[in-house]
Each structure stands twice: as C-alpha cells, then as structure tokens.
Coordinates of C-alpha atoms and ligand atoms in Angstrom, one line a residue:
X1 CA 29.4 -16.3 14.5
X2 CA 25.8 -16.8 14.0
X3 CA 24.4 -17.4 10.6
X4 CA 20.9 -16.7 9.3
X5 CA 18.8 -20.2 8.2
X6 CA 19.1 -19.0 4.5
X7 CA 23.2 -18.7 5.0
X8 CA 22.8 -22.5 6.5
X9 CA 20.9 -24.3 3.6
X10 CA 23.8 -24.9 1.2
X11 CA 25.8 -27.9 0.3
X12 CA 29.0 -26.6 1.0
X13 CA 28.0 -26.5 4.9
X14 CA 27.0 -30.2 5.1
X15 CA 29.0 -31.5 7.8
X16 CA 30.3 -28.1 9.2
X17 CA 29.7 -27.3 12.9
X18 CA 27.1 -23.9 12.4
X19 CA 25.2 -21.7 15.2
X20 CA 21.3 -19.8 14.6
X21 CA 19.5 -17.6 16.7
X22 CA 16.1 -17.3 16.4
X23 CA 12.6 -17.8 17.9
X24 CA 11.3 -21.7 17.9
X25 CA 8.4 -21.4 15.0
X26 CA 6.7 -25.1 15.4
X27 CA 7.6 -27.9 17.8
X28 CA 7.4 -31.8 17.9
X29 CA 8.5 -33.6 21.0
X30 CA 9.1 -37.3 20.3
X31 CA 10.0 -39.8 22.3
X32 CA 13.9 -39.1 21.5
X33 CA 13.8 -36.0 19.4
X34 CA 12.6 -32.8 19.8
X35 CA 12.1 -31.3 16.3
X36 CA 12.5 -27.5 16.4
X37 CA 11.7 -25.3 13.7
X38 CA 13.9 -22.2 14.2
X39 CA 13.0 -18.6 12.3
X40 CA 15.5 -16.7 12.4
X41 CA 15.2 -12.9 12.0
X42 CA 14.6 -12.6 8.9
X43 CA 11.2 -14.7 8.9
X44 CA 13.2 -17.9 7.3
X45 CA 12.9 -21.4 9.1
X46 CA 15.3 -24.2 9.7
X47 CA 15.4 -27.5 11.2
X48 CA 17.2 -27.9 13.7
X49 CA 16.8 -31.7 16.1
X50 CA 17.5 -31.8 19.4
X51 CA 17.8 -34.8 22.2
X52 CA 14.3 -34.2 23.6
X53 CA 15.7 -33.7 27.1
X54 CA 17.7 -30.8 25.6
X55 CA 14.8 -28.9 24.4
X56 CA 11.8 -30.0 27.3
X57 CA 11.9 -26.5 28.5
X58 CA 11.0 -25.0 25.2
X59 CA 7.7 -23.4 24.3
X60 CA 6.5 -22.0 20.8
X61 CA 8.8 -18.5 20.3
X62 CA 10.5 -18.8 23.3
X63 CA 13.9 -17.2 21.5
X64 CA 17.1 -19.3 21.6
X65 CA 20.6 -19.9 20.1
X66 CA 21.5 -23.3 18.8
X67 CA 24.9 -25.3 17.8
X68 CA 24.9 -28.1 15.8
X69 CA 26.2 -29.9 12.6
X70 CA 24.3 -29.3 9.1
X71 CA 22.9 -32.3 7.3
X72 CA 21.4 -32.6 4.2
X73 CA 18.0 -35.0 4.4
X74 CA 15.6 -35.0 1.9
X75 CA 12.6 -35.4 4.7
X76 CA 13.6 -32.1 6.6
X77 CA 11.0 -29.4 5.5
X78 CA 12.1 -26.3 4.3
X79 CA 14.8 -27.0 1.8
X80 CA 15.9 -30.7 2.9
X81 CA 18.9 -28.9 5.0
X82 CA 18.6 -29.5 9.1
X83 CA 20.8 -29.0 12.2
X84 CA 21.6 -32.0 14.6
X85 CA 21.7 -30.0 17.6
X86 CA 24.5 -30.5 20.0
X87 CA 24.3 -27.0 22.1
X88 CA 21.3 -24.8 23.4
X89 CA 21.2 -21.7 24.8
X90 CA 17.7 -20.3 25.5
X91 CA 17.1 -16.5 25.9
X92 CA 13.8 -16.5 27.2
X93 CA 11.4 -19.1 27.6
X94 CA 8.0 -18.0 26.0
X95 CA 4.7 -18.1 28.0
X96 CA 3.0 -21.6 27.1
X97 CA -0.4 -19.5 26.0
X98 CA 1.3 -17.8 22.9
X99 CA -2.0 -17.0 21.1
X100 CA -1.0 -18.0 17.6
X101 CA -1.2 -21.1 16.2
X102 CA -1.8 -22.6 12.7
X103 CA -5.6 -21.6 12.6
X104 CA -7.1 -18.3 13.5
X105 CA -10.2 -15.8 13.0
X106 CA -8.8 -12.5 11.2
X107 CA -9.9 -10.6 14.5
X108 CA -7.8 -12.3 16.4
X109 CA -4.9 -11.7 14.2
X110 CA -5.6 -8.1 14.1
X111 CA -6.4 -8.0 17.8
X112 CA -2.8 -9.3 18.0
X113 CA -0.8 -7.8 15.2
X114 CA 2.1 -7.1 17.2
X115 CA 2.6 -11.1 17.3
X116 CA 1.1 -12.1 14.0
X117 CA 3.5 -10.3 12.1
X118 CA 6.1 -13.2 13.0
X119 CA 3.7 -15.5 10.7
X120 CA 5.0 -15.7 7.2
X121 CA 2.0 -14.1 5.4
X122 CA 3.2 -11.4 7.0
X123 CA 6.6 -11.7 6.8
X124 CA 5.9 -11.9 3.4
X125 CA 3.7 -8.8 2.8
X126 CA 6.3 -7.0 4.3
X127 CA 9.0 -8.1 1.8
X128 CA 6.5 -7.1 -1.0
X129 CA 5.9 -3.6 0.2
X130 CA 9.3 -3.2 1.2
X131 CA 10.1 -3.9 -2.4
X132 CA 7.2 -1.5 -3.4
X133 CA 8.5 1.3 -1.6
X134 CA 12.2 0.8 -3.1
X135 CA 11.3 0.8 -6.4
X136 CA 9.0 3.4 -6.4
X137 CA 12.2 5.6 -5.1
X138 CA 14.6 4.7 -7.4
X139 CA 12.2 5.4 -10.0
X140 CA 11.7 8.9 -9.0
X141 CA 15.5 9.4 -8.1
X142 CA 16.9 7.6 -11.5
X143 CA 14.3 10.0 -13.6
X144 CA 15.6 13.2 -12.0
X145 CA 12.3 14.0 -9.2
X146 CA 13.5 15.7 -5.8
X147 CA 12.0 13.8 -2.8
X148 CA 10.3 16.0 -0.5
X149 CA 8.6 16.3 2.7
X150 CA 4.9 18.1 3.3
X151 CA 3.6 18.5 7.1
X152 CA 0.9 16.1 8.2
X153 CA -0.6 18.9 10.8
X154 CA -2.4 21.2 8.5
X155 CA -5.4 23.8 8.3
X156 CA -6.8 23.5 5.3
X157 CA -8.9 20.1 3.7
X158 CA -7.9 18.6 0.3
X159 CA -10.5 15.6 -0.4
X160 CA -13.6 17.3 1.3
X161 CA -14.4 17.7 4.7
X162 CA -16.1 14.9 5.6
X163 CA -12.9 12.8 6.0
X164 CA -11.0 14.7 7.9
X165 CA -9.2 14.4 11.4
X166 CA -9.8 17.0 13.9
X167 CA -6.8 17.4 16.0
X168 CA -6.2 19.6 18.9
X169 CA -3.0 22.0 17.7
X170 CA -2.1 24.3 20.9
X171 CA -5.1 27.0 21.5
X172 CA -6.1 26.1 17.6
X173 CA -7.9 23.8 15.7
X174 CA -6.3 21.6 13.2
X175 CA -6.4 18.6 10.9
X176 CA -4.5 15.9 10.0
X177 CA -3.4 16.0 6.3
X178 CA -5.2 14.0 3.7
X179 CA -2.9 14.8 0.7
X180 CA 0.5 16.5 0.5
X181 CA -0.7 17.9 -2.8
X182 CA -1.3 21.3 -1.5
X183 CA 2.0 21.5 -0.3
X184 CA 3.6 19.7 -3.1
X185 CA 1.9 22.1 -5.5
X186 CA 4.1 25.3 -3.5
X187 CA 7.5 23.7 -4.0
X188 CA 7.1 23.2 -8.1
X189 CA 7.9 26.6 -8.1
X190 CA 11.2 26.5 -7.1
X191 CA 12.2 22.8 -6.3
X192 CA 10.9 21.3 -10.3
X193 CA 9.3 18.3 -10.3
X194 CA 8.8 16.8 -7.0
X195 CA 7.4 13.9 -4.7
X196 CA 7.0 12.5 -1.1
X197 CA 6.0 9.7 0.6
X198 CA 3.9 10.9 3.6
X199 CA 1.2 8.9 5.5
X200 CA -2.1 10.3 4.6
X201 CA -5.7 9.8 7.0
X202 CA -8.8 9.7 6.2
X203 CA -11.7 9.3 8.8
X204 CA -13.4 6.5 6.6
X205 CA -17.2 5.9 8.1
X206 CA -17.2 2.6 5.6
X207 CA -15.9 -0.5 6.4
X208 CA -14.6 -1.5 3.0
X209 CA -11.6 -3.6 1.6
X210 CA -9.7 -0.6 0.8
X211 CA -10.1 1.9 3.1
X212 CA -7.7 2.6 5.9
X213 CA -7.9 5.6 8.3
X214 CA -4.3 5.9 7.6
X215 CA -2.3 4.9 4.3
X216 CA 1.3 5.6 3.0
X217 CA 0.8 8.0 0.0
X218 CA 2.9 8.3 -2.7
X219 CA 2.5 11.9 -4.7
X220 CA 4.0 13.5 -6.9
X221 CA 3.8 17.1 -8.5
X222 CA 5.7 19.0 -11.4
X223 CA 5.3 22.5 -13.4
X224 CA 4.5 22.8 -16.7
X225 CA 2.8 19.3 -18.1
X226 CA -0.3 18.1 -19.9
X227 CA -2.1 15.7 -18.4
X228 CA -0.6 13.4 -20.7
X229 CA 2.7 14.1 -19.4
X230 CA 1.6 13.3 -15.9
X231 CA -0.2 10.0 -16.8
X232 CA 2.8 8.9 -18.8
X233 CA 5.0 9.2 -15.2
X234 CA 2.2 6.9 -13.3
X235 CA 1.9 4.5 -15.9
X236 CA 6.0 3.7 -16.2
X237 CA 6.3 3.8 -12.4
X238 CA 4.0 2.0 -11.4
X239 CA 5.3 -0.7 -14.5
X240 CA 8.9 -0.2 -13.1
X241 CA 7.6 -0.8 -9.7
X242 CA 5.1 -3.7 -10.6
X243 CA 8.5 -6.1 -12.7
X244 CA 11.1 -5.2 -10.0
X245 CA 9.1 -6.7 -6.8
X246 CA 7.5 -9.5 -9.3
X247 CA 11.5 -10.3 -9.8
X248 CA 12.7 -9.8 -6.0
X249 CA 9.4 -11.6 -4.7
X250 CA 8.6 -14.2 -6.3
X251 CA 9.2 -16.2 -3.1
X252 CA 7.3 -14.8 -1.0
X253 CA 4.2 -13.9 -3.9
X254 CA 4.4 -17.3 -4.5
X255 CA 3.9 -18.1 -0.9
X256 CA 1.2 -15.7 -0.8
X257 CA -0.2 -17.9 -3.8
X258 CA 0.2 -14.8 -6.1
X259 CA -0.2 -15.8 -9.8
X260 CA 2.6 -13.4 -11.6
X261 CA 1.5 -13.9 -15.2
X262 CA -0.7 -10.9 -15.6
X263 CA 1.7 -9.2 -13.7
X264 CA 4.2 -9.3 -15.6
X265 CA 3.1 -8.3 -18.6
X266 CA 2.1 -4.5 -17.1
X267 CA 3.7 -2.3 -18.8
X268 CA 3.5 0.9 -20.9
X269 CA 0.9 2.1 -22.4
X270 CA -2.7 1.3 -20.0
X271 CA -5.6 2.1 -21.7
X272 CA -6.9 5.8 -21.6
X273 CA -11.0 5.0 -21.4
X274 CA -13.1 8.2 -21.5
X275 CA -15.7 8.6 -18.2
X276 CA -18.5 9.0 -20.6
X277 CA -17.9 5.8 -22.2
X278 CA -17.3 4.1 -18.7
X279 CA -20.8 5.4 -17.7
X280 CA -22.3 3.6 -21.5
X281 CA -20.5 0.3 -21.0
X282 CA -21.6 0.2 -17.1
X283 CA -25.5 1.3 -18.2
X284 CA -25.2 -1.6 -21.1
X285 CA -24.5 -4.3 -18.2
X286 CA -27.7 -2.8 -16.6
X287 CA -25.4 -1.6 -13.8
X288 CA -27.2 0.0 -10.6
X289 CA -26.4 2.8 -7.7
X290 CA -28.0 3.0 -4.8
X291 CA -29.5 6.5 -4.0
X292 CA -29.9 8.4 -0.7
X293 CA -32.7 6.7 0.3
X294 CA -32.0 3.5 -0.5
X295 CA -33.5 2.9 -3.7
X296 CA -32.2 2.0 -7.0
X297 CA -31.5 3.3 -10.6
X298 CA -29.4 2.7 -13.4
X299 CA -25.9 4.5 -13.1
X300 CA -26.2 7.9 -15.0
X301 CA -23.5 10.5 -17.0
X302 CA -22.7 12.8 -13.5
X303 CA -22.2 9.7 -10.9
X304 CA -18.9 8.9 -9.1
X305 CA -17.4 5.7 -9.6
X306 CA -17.8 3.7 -6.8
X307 CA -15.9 0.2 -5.3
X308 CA -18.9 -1.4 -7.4
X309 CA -18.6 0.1 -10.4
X310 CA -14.9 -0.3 -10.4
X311 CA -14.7 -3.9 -9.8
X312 CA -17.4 -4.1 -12.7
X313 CA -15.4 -2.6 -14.8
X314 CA -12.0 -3.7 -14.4
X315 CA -12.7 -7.4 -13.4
X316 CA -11.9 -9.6 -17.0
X317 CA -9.0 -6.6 -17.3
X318 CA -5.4 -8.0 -17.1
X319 CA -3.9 -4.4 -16.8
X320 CA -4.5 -1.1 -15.5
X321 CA -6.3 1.4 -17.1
X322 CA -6.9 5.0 -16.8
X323 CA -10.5 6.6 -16.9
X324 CA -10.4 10.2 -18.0
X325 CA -12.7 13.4 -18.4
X326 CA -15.1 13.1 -15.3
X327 CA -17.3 15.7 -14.4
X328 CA -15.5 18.8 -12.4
X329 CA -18.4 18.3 -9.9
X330 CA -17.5 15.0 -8.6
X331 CA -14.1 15.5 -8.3
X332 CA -12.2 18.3 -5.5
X333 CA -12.1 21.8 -6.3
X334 CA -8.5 21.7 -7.3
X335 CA -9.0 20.0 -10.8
X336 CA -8.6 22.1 -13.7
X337 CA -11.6 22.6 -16.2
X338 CA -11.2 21.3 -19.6
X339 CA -11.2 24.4 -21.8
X340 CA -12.6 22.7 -24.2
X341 CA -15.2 20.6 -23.1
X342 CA -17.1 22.5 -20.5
X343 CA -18.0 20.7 -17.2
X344 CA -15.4 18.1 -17.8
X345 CA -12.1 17.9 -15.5
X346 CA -8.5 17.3 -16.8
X347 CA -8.6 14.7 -14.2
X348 CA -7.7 10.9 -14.2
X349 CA -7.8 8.0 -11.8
X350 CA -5.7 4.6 -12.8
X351 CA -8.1 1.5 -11.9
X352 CA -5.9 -1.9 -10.9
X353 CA -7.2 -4.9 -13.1
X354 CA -9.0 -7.9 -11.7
X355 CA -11.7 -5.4 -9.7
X356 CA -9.2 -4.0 -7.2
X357 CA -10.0 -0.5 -8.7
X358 CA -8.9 2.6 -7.8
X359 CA -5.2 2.7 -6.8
X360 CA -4.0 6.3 -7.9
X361 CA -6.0 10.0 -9.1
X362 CA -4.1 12.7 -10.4
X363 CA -4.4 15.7 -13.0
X364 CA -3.7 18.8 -13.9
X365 CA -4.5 21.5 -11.1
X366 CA -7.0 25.1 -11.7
X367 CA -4.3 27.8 -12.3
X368 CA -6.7 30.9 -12.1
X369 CA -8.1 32.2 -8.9
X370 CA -10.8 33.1 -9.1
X371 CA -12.2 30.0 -10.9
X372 CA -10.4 28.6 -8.0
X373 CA -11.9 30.4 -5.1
X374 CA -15.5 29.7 -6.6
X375 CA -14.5 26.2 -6.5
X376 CA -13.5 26.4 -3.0
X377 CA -16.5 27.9 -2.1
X378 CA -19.3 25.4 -4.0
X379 CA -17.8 22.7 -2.1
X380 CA -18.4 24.4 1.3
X381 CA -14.9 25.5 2.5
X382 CA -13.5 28.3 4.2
X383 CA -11.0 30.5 1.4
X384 CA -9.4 31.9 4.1
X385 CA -7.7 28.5 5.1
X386 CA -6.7 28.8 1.4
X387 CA -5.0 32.1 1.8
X388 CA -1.5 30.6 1.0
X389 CA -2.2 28.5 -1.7
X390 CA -4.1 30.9 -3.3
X391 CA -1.2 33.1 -3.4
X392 CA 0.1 30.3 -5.5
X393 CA -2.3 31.5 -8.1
X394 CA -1.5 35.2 -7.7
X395 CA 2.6 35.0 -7.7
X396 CA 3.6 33.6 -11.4
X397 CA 0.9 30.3 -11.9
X398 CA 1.7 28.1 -14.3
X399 CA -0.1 24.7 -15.7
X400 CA 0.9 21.8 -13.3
X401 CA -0.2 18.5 -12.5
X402 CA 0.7 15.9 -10.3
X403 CA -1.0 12.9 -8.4
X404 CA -1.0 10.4 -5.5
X405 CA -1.4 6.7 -5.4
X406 CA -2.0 4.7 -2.3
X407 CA 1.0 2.3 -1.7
X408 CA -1.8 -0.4 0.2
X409 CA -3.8 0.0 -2.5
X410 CA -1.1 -1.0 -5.5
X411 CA 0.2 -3.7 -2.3
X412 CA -3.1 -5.0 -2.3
X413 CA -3.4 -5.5 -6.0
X414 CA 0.2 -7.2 -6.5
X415 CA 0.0 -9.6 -3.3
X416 CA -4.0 -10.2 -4.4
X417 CA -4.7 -9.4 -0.7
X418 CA -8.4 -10.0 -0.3
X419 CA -8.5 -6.9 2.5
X420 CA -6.2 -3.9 2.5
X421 CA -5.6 -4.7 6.1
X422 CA -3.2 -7.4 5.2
X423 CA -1.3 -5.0 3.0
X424 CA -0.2 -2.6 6.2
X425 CA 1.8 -3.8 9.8
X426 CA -0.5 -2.2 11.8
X427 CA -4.0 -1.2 10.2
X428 CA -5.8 1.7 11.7
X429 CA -9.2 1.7 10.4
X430 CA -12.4 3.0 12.2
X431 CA -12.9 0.1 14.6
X432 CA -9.5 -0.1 15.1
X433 CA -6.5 2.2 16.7
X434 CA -4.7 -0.9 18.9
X435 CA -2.3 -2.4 18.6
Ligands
4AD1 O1 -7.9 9.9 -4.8 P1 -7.3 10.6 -3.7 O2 -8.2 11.1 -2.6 O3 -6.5 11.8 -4.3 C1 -5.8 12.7 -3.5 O4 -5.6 12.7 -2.3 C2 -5.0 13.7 -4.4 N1 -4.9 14.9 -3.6 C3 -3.6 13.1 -4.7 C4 -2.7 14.0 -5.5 O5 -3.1 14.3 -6.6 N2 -1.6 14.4 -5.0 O6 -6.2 9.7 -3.0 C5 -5.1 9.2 -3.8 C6 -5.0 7.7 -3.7 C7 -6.2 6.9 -4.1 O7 -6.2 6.7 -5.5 C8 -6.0 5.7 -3.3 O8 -5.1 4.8 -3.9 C9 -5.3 6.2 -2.0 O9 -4.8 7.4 -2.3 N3 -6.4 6.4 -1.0 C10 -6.5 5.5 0.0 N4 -5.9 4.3 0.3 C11 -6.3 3.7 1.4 N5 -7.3 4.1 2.3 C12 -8.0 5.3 2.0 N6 -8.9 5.7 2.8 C13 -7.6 6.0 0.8 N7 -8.0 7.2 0.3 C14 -7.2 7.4 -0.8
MG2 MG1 -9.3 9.4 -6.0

C-alpha cells in the first residue's frame, strides 16, 4: 500500500519499511546520494535518499514509486521525517527541459498554468478556495437555502451591454450570462430563498487586478426581505466562510505568508456607511477621477466608485464594510428606488478591507413594471429580451432581494493575492484564453 508523504511523517513509522508515489519536486545528486524530494498527490513533499546510481535516470517530475525505511533526522526538510530508499520504480521519466524552476516571470507561469499548478502557491490557493467554496455551501444548506442552477447561454444582459459575450446559439444570437440573478429572481416564487454557484463572464476591456473574463459567482436570491435582511445573510456568510478556511488553512495561508489576525476577527456586524458620506470623506482627502477626456476633478455626489476610490477608502479598514444608498443611475436597471429618498437605490456593495474593494453587490430588486421597463429602456436595452422576466412583475410580484459575490474576489482578499489571477487555476482574462 502506498501512503501519502503526510501519512509517512509520524513517529510511529520510524523504522517501518513504507512506499510513496509521487512526482520528484527538487533533486540533488551527490557524489553517493541522490536526494529526492518526492510530492505526492496531494502537493506535500518528502525526502526520500537514494544510492545515486539508483536515481541517475531521474529528471525534475519525472513520476515514480519509491520503497524505503522512514527515519527521523532533524536536517531533512519538510518536517525532519525522510525515506532511505531501497526500491525505485519510475513511471515516466520527465523531459530534462521541464520549464519550471525556483524563479520565474508571472507570464511564464501563466503561459504554463497547466504545469505551474504543481508549485505549492498554487497548491495552496487551491486548498484556500476549495475551502471557500465548502463553507460557503454549508452555510447556505445549514440555514435552509435551496441550491440551484441558472443557464449560462442567455438572451438578455444583466450588468450592461458593454460586457457581454456574443456567442453564436444555432441560427440565433446569444450571450453568455453575466449574473444568474435574472434567473434566480423567477424561482423565489416557488423554490423560497435560493442560490447557485455558476461561472459568470464578463468581456473586461481593463487589465486590472480584479477582473477576470470569467469568475465563479456565488448569488443568492429570496422573497420577501428588506434590504437589511439581505445584507444580514452576506455579512454572516461571508464571516462563517472567512473563520472556517482561516481554521482549515492556516498551513497553506501561512505558506502564502497570509497574516490571519484581521481575519479573524471578521465577523458580524460590518459597517453600513451611506454613499453620500463615502463621496464627503473621499472629497475631504482631495480625491480625484479622471473624466472622458482625460482630465481631472474632484470626485462628486453621482460618481461610481471605482478600484481607486475603493482602495482609498477601505485601505486602514480591518473589516468589510457595506456602502449603501447610491444613486439608481449608476447602478443596473434592476435596483429598486428608495421610496423615500428619491434618486437613491436600495442597493449595497460590501468592500473587502485593506483596499481589495469590492467583493459582493446586492439589493433589493424594482417590483413594478413599468418603473421597470423605463429602466430598461434608459439604459439602452431591448424590453423584448425582457419579455419573461417582466412577466415576473405582472404574475404576483413581491419585494425581493438577493446578491452575488465573486468567489476570486473574497479568494483574493483572504490569501492577499496581489492579482486575481493567482486566485483561479486557469485565468481567462482578455489577453488570455490558453491554457
Ligand atoms: O457587482 P456585480 O456585477 O453584480 C451582479 O452581477 C449582480 N447581478 C449580482 C446579484 O445581485 N445576483 O457582480 C457581483 C460580484 C462583484 O461584486 C464582484 O465580486 C464579482 O461579482 N465580479 C467579478 N469578479 C471577477 N471579475 C469580474 N470581471 C467581475 N465582475 C464582477
Ligand atoms: Mg457590483
């Protein structure tokens, strides 16, 4: 029986005759010994030392099998535990000109994903958002939410045009889905509160740090809530999400030299910060946008937030917060008007501390049509691809409210990834659709 390199490091097999399979991680041929680190499928390493004839054929990942006897010696790296080697069997040799080594440009670790996730940054961001994507389950199945799934070929656009996917559907035209929430927003009806994990794209002109042309999207969508209500659900999740991987991870978020002491204190309640006072706090540090045509002015009540802005504001904060009440007219034409306080949506978006920003928007949802089909309208779409969901509006509407955060995003900000690249296996992102 093979064993796994964590399985080998104990006391209790010092002595004992044990067998690993794995791929050779680092090599040192000496004049007696070759030293062979061994990861085994699970991204951990052991040491295991063979006679150097033994092991001249190996190359860097060539995959293998070794016997040996467990010994415990304080000078053996990763965890003072190594293998003398006594057997070898070798699955296939690896070409010499493996292109990883301990130093490489980022380009050339994204030109050659497919290999680089054997490295254990990456091992280790996968751990993390493996983690991430468990507990953000459990939390919606122990709290009574019915997982769903929404198709990702659709007709209609949910965060503008200007970011969508044209795809080739048959003798039609269609686009790849940006949101579920559409879709989401038909099953409260009959299915209660509801969510999904779908991938999302987004044809992102900008190079930024957190952009991807396709992200994992959590949302989530129920009938009859404030917006209170629905802010209360993104704040405890992402709490009960954020302690359970700081727990399971701490290996690997401390190998990703991921300070946890901030982290650990998120939890219930994050700061509810008007946009109006956002906007007066950000004008008071004399912060800037950068208009059409390239000029400057100070930031103004009616602007978006942007990555700038965000960072500004969020960068001494140790926990998320929520900023609430921004103007209906920069946000879709989905989010319901505050009755009273004209202009102003019943929308919020939870910015990550430490300047990552924005990781989630949600809100409560227009329930009348014809405010609704105005909407749609003023932002230049077709009603007509919004014949179904406006029947949403015409068959028994009732206040709702929902929202979607972006799994790299909230990766990013746990892990303190610097780009949102290192937070996904394989990135896709305008310059890149390979591997
Ligand atoms: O803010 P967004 O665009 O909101 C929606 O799509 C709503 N329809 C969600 C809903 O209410 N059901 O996207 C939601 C989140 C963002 O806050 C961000 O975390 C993430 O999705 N996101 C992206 N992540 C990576 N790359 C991109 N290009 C992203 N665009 C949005
Ligand atoms: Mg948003």
């Amino acid at each position: 029986m093979s064993l796994r390199a964590g399985q080998i490091k104990s006391s209790e097999n010092v002595g004992k005759q044990v067998t690993i399979r794995g791929w050779v991680y680092r090599l040192r041929k000496q004049k007696e010994n070759a030293f062979v680190l061994i990861r085994d499928d699970r991204g951990d390493v052991i040491q295991c030392v063979f006679p150097v004839e033994k092991a001249a054929s190996l190359t860097i990942e060539s995959s293998i099998e070794a016997t040996g006897i467990v010994s415990q010696d304080a000078r053996a790296p990763e965890g003072g535990y190594e293998i003398k080697g006594k057997d070898l069997k070798i699955y296939n040799v690896a070409g010499a000109d493996y292109p990883i080594g301990e130093y490489q440009s980022d380009e050339l670790l994204l030109d050659k994903r497919h290999l680089a996730l054997r490295t254990r940054k990456m091992v280790a961001m996968a751990k993390v958002r493996a983690s991430v994507l468990d507990f953000g389950r459990r939390w919606f199945v122990e709290n009574g939410w019915m997982e769903v799934t929404a198709p990702t070929i659709v007709k209609g656009a949910v965060e503008g045009g200007s970011t969508l996917f044209k795809l080739k559907y048959f003798d039609e035209e269609a686009y790849l889905s940006q949101s579920a929430q559409l879709y989401l927003e038909a099953m409260i009806f009959s299915l209660g509160p509801v969510w999904s994990l779908t991938p999302s794209f987004r044809a992102e002109k900008s190079r930024t740090v957190r952009h991807l042309a396709e992200f994992s999207h959590l949302e989530a969508e129920a009938p009859w809530v404030t917006l209170e209500d629905i802010l209360k659900v993104e704040e405890q999740l992402v709490s009960y999400v954020i302690q359970n991987t700081v727990r399971e991870r701490a290996e690997e978020l401390a190998y990703l030299k991921r300070d946890t002491v901030d982290l650990k204190k998120v939890e219930p309640p994050f700061e509810r910060v008007p946009y109006d006072k956002v906007i007066k706090v950000l004008k008071s540090k004399g912060f800037m946008v950068t208009q059409e045509d390239g000029s400057k002015r100070e930031i103004q009540f009616g602007d978006d937030l942007s990555i700038d802005s965000e960072r500004e504001l969020t960068k001494n904060a140790t926990k998320p917060m929520f900023v609430v009440g921004y103007p209906i007219a920069v946000k879709p034409f989905y989010v319901k008007e505050d009755s009273d306080n004209q202009g102003i949506g019943l929308a919020a978006d939870m910015l990550a501390p430490q300047g990552f920003g924005e990781i989630s928007s949600g809100g409560l949802r227009e329930d009348d049509i014809v405010s609704m089909t105005t909407r749609i309208r003023k932002e230049g779409l077709d009603p007509a691809a919004y014949d179904w969901y406006l029947d949403l509006r015409k068959y028994g509407s009732v206040p709702h409210g929902g929202f979607g955060l972006g799994i790299e995003r909230l990766v990013r900000w746990i892990t303190n990834a610097e780009d949102i690249k290192d937070t996904v296996l394989f990135p896709r992102t305008m310059s890149r659709v390979t591997p």
